[in-house]
Short mmCIF file of C-alpha atoms and ligand atoms in Angstrom, two decimals:
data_model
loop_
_atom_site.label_atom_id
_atom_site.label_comp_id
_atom_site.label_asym_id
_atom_site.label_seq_id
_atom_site.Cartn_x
_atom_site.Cartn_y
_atom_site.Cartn_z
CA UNK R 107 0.00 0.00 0.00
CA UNK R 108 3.06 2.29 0.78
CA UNK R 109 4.71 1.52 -2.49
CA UNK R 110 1.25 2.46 -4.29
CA UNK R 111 1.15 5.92 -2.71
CA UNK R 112 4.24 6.64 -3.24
CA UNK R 113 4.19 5.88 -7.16
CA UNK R 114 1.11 7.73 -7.31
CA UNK R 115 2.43 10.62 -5.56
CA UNK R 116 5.61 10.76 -8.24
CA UNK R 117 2.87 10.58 -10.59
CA UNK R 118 0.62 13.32 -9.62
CA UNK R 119 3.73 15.63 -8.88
CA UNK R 120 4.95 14.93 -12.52
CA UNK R 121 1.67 15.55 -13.79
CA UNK R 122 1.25 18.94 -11.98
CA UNK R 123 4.75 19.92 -13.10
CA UNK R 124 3.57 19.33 -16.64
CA UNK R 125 0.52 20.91 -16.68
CA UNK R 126 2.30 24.29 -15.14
CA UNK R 127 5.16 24.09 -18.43
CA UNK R 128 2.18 23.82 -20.29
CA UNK R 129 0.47 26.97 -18.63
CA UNK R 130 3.94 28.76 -19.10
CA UNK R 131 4.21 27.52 -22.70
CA UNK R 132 0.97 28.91 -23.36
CA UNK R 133 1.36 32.12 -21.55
CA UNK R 134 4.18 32.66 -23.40
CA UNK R 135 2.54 32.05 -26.62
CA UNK R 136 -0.49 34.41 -25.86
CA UNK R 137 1.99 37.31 -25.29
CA UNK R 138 3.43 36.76 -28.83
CA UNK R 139 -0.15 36.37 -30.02
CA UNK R 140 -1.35 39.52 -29.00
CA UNK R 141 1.72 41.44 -30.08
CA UNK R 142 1.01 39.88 -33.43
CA UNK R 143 -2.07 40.75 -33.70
CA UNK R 144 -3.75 36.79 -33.82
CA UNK R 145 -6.59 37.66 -31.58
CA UNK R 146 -9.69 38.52 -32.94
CA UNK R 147 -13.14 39.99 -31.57
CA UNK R 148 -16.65 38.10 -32.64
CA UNK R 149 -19.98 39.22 -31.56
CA UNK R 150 -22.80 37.20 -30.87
CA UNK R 151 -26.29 38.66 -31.63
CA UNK R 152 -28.76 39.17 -28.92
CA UNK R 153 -32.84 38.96 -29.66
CA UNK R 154 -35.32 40.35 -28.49
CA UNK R 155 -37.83 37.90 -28.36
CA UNK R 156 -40.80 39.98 -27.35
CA UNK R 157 -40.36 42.21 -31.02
CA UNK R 158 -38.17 40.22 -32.46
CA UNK R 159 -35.78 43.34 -32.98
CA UNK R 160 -32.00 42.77 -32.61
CA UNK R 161 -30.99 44.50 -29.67
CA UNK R 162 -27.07 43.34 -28.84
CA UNK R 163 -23.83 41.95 -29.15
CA UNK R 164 -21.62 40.19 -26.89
CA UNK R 165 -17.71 40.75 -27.52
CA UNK R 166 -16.23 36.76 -27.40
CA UNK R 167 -12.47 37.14 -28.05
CA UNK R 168 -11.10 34.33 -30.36
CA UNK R 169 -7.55 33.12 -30.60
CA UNK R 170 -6.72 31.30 -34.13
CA UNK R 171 -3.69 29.66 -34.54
CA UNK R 172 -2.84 27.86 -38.07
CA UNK R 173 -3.48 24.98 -35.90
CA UNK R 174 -6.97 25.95 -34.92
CA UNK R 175 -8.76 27.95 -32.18
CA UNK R 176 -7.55 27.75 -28.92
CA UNK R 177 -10.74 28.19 -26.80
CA UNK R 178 -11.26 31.76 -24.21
CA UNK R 179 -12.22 29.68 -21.49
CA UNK R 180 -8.91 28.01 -21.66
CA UNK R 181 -6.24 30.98 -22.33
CA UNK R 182 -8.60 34.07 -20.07
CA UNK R 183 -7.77 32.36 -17.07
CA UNK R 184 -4.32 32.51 -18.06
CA UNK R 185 -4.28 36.23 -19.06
CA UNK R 186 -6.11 36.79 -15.57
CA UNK R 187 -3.07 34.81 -13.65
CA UNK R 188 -0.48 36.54 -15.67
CA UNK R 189 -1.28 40.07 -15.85
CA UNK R 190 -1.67 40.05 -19.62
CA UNK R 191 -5.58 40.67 -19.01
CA UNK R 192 -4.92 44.15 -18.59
CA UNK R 193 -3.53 45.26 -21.80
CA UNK R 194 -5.82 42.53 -23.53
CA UNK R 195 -8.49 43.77 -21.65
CA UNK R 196 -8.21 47.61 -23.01
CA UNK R 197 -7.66 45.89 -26.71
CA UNK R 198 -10.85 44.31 -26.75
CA UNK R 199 -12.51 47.37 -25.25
CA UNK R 200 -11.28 49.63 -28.09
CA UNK R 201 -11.93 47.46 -30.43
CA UNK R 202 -15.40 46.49 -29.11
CA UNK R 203 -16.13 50.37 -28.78
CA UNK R 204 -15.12 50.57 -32.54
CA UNK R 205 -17.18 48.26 -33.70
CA UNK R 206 -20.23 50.33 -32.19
CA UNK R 207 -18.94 53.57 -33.47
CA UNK R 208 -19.12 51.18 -37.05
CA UNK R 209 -22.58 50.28 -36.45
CA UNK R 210 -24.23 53.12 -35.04
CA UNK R 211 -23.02 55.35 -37.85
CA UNK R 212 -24.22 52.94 -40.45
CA UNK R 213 -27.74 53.65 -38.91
CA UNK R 214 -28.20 50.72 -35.76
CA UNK R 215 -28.76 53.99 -33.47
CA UNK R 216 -29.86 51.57 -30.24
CA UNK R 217 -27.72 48.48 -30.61
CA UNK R 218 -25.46 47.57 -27.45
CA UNK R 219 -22.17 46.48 -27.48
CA UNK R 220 -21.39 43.88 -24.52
CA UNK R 221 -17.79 43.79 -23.28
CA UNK R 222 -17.19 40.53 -20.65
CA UNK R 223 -14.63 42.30 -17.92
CA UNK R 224 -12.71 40.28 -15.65
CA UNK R 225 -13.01 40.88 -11.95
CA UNK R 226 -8.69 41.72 -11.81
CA UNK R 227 -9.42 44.32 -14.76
CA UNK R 228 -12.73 45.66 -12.65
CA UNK R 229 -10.25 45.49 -9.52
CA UNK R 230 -7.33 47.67 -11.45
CA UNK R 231 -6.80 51.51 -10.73
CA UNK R 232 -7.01 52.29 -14.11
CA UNK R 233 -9.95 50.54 -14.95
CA UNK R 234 -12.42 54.02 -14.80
CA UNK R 235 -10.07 56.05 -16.83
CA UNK R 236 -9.79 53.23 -19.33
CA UNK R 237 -13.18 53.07 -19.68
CA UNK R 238 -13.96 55.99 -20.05
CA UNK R 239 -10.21 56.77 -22.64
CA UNK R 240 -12.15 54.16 -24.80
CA UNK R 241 -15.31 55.98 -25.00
CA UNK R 242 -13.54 59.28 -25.96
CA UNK R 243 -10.59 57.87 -28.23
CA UNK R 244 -14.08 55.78 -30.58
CA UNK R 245 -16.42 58.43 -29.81
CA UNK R 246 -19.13 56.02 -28.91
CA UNK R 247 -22.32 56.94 -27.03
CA UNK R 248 -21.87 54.99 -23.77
CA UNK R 249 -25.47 54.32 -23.56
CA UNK R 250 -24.24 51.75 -26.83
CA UNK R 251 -21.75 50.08 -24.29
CA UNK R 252 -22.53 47.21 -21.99
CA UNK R 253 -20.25 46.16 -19.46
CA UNK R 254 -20.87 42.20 -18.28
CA UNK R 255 -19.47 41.50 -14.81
CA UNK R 256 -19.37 38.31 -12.72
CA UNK R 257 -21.22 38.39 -9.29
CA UNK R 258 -17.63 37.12 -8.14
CA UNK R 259 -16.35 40.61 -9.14
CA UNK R 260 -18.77 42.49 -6.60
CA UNK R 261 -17.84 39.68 -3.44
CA UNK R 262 -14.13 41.29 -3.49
CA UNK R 263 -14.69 44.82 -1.79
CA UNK R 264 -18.36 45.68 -1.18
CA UNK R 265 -18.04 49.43 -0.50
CA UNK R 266 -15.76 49.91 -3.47
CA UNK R 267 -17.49 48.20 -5.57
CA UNK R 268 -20.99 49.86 -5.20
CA UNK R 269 -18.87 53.45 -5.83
CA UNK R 270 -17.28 52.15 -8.88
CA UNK R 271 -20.59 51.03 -10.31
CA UNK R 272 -22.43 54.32 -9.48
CA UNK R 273 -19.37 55.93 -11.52
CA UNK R 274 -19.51 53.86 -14.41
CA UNK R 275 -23.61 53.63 -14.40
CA UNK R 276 -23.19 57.95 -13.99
CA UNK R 277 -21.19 57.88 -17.13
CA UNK R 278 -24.28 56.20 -18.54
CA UNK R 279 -23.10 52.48 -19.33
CA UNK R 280 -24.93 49.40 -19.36
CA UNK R 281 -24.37 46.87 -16.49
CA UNK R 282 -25.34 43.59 -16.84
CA UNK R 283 -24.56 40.61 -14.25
CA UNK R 284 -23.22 37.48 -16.39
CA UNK R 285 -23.75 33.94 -15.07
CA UNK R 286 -26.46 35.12 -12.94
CA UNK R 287 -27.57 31.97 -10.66
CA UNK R 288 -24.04 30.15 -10.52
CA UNK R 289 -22.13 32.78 -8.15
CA UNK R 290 -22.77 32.52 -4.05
CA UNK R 291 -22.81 36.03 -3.40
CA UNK R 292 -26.07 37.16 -1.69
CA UNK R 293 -29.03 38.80 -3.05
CA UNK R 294 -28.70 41.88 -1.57
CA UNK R 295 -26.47 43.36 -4.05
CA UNK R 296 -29.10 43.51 -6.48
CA UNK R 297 -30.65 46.42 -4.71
CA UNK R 298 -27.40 48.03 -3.92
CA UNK R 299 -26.12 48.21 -7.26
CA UNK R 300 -27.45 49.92 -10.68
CA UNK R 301 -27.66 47.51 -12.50
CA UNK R 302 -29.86 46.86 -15.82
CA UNK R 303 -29.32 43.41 -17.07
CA UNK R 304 -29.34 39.96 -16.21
CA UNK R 305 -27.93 37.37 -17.97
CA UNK R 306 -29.41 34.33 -17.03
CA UNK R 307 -26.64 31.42 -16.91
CA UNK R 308 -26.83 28.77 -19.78
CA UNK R 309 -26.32 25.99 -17.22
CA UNK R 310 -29.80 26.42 -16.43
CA UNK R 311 -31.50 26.65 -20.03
CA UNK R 312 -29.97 23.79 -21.94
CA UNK R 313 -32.40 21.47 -20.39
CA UNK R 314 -35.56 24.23 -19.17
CA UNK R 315 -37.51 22.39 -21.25
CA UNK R 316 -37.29 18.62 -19.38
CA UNK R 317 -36.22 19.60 -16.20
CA UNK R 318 -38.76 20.60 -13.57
CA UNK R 319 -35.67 22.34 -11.62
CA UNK R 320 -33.85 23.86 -13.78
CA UNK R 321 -37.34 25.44 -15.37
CA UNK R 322 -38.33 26.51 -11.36
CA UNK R 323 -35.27 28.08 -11.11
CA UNK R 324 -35.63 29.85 -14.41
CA UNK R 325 -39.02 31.16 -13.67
CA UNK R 326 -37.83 32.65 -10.36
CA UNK R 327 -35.17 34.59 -11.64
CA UNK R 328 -37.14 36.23 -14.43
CA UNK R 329 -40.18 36.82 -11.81
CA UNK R 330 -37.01 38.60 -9.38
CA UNK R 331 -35.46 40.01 -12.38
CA UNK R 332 -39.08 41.71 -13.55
CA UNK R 333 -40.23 42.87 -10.01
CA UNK R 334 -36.79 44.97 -9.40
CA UNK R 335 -37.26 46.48 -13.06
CA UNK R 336 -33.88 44.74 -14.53
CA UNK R 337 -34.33 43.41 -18.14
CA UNK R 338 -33.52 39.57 -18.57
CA UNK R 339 -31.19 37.89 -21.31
CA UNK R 340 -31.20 33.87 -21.58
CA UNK R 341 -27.91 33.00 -22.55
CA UNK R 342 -26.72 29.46 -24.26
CA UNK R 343 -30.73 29.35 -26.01
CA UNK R 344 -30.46 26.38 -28.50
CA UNK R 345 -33.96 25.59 -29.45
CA UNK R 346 -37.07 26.95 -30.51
CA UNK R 347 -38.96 25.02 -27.76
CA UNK R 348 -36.42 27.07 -25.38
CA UNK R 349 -37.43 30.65 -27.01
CA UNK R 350 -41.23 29.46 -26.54
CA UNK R 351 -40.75 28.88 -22.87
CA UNK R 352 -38.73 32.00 -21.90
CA UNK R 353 -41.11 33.95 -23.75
CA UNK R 354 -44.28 32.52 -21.67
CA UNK R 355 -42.35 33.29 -18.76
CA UNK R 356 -41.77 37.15 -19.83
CA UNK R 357 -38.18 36.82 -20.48
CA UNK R 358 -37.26 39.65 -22.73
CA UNK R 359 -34.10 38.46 -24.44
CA UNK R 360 -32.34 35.30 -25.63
CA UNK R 361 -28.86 35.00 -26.98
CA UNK R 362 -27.45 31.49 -28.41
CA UNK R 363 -27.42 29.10 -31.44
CA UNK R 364 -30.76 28.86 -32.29
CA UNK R 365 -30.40 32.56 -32.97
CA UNK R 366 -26.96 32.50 -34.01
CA UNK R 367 -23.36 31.65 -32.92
CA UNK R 368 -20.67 34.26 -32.80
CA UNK R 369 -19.97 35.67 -36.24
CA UNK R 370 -16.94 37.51 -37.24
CA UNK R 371 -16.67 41.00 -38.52
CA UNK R 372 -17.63 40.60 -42.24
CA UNK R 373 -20.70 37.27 -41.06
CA UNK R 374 -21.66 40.43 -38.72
CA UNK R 375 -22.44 42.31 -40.97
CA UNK R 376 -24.09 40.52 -43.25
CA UNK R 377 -26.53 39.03 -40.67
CA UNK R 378 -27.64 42.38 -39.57
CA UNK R 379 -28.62 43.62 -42.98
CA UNK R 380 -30.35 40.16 -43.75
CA UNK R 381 -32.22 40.02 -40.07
CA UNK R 382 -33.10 43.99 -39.29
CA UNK R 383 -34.43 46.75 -41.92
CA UNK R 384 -33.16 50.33 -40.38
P1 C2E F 687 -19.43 33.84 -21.24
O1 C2E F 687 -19.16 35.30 -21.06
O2 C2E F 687 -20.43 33.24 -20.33
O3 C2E F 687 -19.83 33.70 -22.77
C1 C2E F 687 -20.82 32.81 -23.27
C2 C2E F 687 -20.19 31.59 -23.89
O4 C2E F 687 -21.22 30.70 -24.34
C3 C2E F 687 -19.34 31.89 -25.14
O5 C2E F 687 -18.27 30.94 -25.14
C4 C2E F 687 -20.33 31.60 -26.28
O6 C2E F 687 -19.68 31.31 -27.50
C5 C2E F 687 -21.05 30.41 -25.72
N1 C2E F 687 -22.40 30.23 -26.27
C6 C2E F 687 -23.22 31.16 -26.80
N2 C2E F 687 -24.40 30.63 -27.17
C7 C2E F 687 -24.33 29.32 -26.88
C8 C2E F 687 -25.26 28.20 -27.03
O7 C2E F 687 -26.39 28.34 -27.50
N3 C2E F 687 -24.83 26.99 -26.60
C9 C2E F 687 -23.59 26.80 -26.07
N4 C2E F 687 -23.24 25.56 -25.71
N5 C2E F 687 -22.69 27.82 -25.89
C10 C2E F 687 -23.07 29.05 -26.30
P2 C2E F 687 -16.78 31.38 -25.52
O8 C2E F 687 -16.82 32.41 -26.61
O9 C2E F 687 -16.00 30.14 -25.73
O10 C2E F 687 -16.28 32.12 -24.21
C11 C2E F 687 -16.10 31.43 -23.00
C12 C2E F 687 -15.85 32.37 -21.86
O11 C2E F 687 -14.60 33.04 -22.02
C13 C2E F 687 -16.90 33.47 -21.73
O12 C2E F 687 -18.06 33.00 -21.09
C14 C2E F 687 -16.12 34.49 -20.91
O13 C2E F 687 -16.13 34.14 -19.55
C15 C2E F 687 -14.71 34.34 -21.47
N6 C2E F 687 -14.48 35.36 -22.52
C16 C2E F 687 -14.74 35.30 -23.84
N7 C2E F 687 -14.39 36.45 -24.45
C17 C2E F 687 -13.91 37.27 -23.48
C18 C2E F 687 -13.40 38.61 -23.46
O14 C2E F 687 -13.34 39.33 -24.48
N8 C2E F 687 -12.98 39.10 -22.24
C19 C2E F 687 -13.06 38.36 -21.09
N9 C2E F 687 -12.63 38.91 -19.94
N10 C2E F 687 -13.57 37.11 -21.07
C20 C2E F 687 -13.98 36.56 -22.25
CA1 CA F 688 -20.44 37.04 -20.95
CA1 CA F 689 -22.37 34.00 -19.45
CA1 CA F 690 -19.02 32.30 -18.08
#
């Protein structure tokens, strides 16, 4: 039994020395990437399923590599860890803030522009001024920009928090919650904070249409959502059957495949002529 451990323990030691190289390697990678310019912003188009007008776009960064795409959810947390979020962060933002400039001035006057923001770029000094840099530098309305933040961002530093948002919301962003449901922060915040939007977390949709829980759950946070006057966005909506139920339950907007994936630039545009006459 001793001699088992032991292997296993030279095992899991080499294994967790190997998958930190492999962070490293990757790390290392991403800071070439950005500097040569292999990132790339899509934007995933948000419905409103009550008038069936087009009403957003979410800002998913994509990394492609000759070898393929190396997925957000794998190289984020890595450009969170390593610092590299920040000056990633404020690319995306300009970039995100240009595309809006684009669209508004080719007549979408209302759509919104959703920028994810990770909780160590919400937690960095500059984060106001860069904000608000963006907004002047693309001369975007910021009524056109959304800002999505994670209920972990607000657990950090309650006071601060609730100052920064009243700053931001005073500038006259959009603030949406993302992943709303999954976090373990309290309610309370909700009344705290200004906040417009939230995003309902897909975990909870993929099945709202077998699953008696899931589809409680659902229900609940649009009724909560409703009653403190926030509008309500189901993310990760695959199926029509989904879009029927959300809409019986007063949820005003879905985002996901059934709608449509995230496009690049030129698919963008495209889709917006084809779907919306302006
Ligand atoms: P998220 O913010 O929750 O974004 C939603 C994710 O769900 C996106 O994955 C999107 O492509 C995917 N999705 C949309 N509709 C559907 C659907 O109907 N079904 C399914 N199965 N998935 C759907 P993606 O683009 O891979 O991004 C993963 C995560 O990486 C994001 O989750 C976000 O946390 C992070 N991320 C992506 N882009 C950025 C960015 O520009 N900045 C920051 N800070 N984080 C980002
Ligand atoms: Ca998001
Ligand atoms: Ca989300
Ligand atoms: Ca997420």
């Amino acid at each position: 039994a001793i001699a088992t451990e032991h292997s296993s323990l030279i095992i899991y030691s080499q294994s967790l020395g190997e998958t930190i190289s492999k962070e490293l390697a990757l790390t290392e990678q991403l800071r070439v990437a950005i500097s040569n310019k292999e990132l790339e912003l899509y934007f995933q188009p948000q419905l409103n399923i009550q008038n069936g007008q087009i009403v957003g776009l979410e800002t998913l960064i994509r990394w492609i590599t000759p070898d393929g795409f190396i997925s957000p959810a794998e190289f984020i947390p890595l450009a969170e860890k390593s610092g590299l979020i920040i000056p990633l962060g404020e690319w995306i933002t300009i970039n995100a803030c240009k595309q809006a400039k684009y669209l508004i001035d080719q007549g979408y006057k209302d759509i919104v522009v959703a920028i994810n923001i990770s909780p160590q770029q919400f937690q960095h000094p500059n984060f106001y001024d860069m904000i608000v840099g963006a907004l002047a530098f693309t001369q975007v309305p910021a009524k056109n920009i959304e800002l999505e933040i994670t209920e972990g961002v607000i657990m950090y530093n309650e006071s601060d928090t609730i100052d920064l948002l009243h700053k931001l919301k005073a500038v006259g962003l959009m603030l949406s919650i993302d992943d709303f449901g999954t976090g373990y922060s309290s309610l309370s915040y909700l009344k705290q904070f200004p906040i417009d939007k939230l995003k309902i977390d897909q975990s909870f949709i993929f099945n709202v249409n077998t699953n008696e829980a899931d589809k409680a759950i659902v229900s609940a946070i649009v009724d909560l959502g409703k009653n403190l006057g926030l509008t309500l966005i189901a993310e990760g909506v695959e199926e029509l059957e989904h879009l029927n139920i959300l809409k019986d339950m007063g949820c005003q907007e879905i985002q996901g495949y059934y709608f449509s994936r995230p496009l690049p630039v030129a698919k963008l545009h495209t889709f917006l002529q084809d779907n919306q006459d302006h």
